[in-house]
Coordinates of C-alpha atoms in Angstrom, one line a residue:
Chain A
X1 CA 106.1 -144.6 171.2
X2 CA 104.5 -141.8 169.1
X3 CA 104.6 -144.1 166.2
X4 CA 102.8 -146.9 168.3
X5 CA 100.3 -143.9 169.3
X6 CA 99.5 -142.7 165.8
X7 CA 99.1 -146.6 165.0
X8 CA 96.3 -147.0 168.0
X9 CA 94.8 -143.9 166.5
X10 CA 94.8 -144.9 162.9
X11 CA 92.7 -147.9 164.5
X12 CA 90.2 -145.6 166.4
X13 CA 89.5 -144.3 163.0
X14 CA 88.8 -147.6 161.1
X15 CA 86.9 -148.4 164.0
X16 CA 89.0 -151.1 165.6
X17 CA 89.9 -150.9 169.2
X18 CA 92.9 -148.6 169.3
X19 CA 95.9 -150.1 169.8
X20 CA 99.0 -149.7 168.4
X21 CA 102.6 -151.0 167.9
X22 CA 106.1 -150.0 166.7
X23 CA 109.5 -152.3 166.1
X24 CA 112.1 -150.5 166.4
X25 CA 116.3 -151.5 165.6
X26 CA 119.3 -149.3 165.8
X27 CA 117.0 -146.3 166.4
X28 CA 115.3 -146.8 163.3
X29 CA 111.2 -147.9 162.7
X30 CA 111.1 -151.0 161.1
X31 CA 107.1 -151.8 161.0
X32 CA 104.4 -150.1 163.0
X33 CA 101.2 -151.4 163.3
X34 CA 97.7 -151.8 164.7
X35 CA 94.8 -154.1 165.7
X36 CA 93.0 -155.2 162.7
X37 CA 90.6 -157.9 164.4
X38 CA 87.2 -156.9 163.1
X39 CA 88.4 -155.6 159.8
X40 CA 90.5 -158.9 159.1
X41 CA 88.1 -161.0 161.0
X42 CA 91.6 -162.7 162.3
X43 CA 91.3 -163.4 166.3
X44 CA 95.4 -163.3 165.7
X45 CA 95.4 -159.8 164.3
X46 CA 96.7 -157.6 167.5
X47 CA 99.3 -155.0 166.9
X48 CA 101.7 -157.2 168.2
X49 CA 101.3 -160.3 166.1
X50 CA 100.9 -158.1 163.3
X51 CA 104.1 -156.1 163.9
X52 CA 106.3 -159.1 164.4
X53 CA 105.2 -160.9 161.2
X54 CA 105.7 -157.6 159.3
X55 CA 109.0 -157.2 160.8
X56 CA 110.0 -160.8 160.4
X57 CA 109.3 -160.5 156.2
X58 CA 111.0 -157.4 156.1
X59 CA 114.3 -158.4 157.8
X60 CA 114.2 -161.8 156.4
X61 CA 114.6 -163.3 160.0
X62 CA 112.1 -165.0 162.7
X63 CA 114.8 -164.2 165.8
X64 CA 115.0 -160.3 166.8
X65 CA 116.9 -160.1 170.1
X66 CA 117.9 -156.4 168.8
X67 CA 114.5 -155.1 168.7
X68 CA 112.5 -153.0 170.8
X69 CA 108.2 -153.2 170.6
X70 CA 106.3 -149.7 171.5
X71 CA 103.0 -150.6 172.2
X72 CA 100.2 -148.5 173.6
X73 CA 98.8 -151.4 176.2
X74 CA 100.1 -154.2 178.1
X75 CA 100.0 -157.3 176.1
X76 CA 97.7 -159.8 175.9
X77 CA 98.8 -163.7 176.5
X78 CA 98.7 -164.3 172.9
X79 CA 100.9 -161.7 172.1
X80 CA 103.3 -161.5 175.3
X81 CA 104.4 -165.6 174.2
X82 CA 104.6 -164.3 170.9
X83 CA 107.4 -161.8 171.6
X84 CA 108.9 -164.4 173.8
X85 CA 109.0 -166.5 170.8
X86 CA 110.6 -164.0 168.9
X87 CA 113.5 -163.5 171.1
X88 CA 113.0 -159.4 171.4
X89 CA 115.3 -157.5 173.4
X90 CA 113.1 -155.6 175.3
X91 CA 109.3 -154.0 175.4
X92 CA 107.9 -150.7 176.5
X93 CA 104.2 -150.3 176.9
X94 CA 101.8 -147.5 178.0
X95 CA 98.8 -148.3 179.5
X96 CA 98.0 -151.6 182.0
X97 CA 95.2 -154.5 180.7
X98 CA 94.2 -154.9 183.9
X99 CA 91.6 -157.7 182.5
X100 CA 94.3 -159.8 180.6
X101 CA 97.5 -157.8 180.4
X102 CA 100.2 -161.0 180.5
X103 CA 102.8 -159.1 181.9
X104 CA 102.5 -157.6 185.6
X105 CA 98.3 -157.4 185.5
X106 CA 96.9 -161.0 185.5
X107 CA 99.9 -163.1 184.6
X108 CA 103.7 -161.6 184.9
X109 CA 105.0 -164.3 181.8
X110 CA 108.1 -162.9 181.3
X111 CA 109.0 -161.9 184.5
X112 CA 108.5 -165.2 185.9
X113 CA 111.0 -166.8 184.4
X114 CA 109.4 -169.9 183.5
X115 CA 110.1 -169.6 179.5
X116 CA 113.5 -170.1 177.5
X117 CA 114.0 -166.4 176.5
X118 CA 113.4 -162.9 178.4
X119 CA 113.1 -159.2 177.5
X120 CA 113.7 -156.6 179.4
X121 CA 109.8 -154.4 180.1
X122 CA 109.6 -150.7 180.7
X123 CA 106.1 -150.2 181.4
X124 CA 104.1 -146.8 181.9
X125 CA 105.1 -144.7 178.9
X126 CA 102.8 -142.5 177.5
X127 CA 100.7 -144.4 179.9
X128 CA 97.9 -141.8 180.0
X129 CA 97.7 -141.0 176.9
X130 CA 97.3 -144.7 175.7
X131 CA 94.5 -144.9 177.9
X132 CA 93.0 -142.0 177.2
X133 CA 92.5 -143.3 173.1
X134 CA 90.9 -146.3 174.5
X135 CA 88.3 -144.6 176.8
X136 CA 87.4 -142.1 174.0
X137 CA 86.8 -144.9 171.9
X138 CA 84.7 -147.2 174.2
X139 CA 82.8 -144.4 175.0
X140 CA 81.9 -143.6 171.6
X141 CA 80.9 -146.9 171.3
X142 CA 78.8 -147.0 173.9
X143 CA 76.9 -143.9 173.5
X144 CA 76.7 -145.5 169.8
X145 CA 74.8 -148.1 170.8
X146 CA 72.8 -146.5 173.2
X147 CA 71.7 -144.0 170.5
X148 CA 71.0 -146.6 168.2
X149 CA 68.6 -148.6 170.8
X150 CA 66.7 -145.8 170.3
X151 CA 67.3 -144.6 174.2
X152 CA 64.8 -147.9 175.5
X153 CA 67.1 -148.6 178.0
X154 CA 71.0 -148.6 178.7
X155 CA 73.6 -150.6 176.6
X156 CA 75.4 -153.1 178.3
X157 CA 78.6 -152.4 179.7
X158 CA 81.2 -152.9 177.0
X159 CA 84.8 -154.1 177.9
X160 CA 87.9 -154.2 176.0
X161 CA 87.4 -156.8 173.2
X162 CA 91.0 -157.8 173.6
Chain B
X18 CA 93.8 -185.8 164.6
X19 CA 94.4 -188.2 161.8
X20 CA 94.6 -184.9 159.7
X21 CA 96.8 -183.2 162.7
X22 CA 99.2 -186.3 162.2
X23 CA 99.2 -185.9 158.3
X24 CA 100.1 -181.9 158.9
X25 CA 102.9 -182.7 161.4
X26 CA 104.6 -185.3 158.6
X27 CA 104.4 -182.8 155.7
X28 CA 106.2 -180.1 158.4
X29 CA 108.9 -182.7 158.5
X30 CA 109.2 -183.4 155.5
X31 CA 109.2 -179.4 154.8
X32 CA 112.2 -179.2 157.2
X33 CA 109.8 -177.6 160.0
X34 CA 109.1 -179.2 163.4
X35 CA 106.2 -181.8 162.9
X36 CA 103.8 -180.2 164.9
X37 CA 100.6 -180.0 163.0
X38 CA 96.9 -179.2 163.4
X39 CA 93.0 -179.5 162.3
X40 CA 89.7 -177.2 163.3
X41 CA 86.8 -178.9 163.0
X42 CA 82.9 -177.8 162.8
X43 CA 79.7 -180.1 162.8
X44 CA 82.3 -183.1 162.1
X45 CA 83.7 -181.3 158.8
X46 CA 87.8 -180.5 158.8
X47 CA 87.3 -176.2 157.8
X48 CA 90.8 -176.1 157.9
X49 CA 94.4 -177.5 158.6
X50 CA 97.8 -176.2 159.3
X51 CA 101.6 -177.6 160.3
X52 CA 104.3 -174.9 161.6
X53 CA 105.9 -172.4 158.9
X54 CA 108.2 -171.0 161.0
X55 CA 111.5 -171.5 159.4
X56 CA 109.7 -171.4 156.0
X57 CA 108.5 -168.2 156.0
X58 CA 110.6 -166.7 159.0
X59 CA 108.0 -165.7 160.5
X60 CA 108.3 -166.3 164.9
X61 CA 104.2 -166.6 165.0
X62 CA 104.0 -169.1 162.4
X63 CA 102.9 -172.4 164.7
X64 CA 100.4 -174.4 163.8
X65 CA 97.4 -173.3 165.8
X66 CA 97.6 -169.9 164.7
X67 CA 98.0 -170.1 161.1
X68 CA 94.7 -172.4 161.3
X69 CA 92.7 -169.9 163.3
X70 CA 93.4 -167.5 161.0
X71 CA 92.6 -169.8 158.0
X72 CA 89.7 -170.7 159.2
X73 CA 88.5 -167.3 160.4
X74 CA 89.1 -166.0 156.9
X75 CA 87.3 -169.3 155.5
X76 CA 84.2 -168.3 157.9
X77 CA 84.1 -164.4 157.5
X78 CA 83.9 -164.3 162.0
X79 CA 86.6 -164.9 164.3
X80 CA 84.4 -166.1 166.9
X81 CA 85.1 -169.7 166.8
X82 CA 82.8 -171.4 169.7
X83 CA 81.2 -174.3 167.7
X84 CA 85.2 -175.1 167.0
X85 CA 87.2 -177.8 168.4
X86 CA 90.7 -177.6 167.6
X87 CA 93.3 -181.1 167.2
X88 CA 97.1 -180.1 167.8
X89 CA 100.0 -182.8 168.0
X90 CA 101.4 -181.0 170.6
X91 CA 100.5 -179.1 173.8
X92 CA 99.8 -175.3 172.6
X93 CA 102.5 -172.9 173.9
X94 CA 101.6 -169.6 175.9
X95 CA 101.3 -167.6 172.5
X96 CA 98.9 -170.6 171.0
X97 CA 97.1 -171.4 174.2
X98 CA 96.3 -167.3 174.4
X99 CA 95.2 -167.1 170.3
X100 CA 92.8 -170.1 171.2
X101 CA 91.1 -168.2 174.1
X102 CA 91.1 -164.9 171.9
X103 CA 89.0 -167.2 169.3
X104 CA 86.8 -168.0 171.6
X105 CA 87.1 -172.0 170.6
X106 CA 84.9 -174.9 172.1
X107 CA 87.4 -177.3 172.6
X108 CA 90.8 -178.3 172.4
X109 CA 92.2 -182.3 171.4
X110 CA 95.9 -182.4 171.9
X111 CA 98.7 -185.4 171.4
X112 CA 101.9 -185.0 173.0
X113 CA 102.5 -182.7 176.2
X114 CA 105.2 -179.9 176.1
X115 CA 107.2 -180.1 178.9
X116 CA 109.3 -177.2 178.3
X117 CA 106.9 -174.6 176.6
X118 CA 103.5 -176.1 177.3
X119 CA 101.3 -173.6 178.5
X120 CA 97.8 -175.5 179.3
X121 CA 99.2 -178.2 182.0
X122 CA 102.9 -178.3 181.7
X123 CA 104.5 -175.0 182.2
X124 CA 101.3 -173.0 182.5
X125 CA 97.7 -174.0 182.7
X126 CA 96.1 -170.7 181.5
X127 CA 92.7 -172.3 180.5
X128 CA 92.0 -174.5 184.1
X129 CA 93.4 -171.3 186.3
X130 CA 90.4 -169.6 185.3
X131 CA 92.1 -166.1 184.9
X132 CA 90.8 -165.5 181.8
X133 CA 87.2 -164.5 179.9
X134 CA 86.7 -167.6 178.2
X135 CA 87.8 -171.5 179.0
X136 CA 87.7 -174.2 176.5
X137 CA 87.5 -177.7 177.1
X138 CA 90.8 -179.6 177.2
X139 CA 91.6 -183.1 175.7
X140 CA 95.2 -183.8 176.3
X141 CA 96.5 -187.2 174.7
X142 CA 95.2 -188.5 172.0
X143 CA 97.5 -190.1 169.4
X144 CA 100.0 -189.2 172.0
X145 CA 102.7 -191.8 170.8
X146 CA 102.0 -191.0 167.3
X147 CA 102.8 -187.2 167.8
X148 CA 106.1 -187.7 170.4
X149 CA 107.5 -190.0 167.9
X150 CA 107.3 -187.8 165.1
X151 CA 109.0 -185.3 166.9
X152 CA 111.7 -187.3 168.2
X153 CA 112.3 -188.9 165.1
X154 CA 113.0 -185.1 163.5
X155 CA 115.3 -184.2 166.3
X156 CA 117.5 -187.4 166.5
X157 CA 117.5 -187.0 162.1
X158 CA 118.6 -183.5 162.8
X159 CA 121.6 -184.3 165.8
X160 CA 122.5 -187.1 163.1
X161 CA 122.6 -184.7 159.9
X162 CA 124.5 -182.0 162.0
X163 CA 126.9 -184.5 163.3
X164 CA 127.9 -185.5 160.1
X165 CA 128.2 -182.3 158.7
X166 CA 130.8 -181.6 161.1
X167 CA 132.7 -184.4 160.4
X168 CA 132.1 -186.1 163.5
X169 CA 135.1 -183.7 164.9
X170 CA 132.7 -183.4 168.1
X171 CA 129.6 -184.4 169.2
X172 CA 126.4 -182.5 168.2
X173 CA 125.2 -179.7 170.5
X174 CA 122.1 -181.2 172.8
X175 CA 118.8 -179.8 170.4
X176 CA 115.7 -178.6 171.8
X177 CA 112.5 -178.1 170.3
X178 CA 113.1 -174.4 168.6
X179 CA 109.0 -174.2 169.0

């Protein structure tokens, strides 16, 4: 998970929403990554999406029941379906999405049972300080904006972009 | 969806399932896509989200709201969630997915309203069209696999891999 941290922090400073992601077999890292949305311009680009493709080149193989994804925040819907597609053996996440997290927030996709493959979730790790990158950031971002408005009158409430 | 079609036959005859797809802006085809998935081993590689990505990349956004989408089949949860994230206008589908379909069959995650953005739906059109070419490419497949095994046994029961 401290890969997946440094990942979300690596986005923080390239100005993406900070979120990151690590694959992991056998003990060993196999890709790490982070969002890349506003850089790539790619509605696709979340850590997860990102981490799976990389992961898929590098081991030559679209089915991974023997890894395990770190990422810093629940996934999304996109990405949740995505790791069912890739058959992963099991997920660990730190903070909850409690806007579209797809696994236990606003939809429980895995849990359900509804899909041909499931992987095991430990949620909650390094919970706090998962969240902690992404208030810090949305702060900055407000307080951005707000300067840059010249103090008129209050920016809007910004949410998660994700 | 006459481009949708075309993608779905040059996945078959690519060895992928035939599931293929179009976005369209002001009545011009930006971009079109059929699954890679076996091709380039890659577990995100369907149809809809190789095009949003070609097509964000082709536009310089990924804010897609003057988009409407044509897929031979039913997005699956992974799909379904990358068009929200997009932010598309609408979505044309053919054939329904009984078994992975996430916007009517096994999930309706647009119509539930659980999300920040909903797109209109269109389910069947060229619906014939798109089952048959995915039936014909399952049935070829039992056939080829049955031979190979020198009709010892039958041929395991083959799903959709999507």
């Amino acid at each position: 998970m401290r890969f997946a941290l440094a990942e979300a922090k690596q986005a923080a400073a390239e100005g993406e929403t900070p979120i990151g992601a690590a694959l992991v077999i056998d003990n060993t890292v196999v890709a790490s990554a982070h969002n890349m949305r506003e850089t790539w311009q790619d509605p696709t680009a979340h850590a997860e999406c990102i981490l799976l493709r990389q992961a898929a080149v590098k081991l030559g193989r679209w089915r991974l029941p023997d890894a395990t994804i770190y990422v810093t925040m629940e996934p999304c819907l996109m990405c949740a379906g995505a790791l069912v597609l890739a058959r992963i053996g099991r997920l660990v996440y730190g903070c909850r999405d409690e806007r579209a997290g797809a696994l236990g927030s606003v939809y429980d996709v895995v849990r359900d049972g509804k899909l041909n493959h499931v992987y095991r979730i430990t949620p909650g790790v390094l919970e706090s300080e998962s969240r902690h990158l992404l208030q810090c950031f949305f702060e900055e971002l407000r307080t951005s904006r707000t300067a840059n408005r010249g103090m008129e009158k209050p920016g809007p409430k910004i949410h998660n972009p994700n």
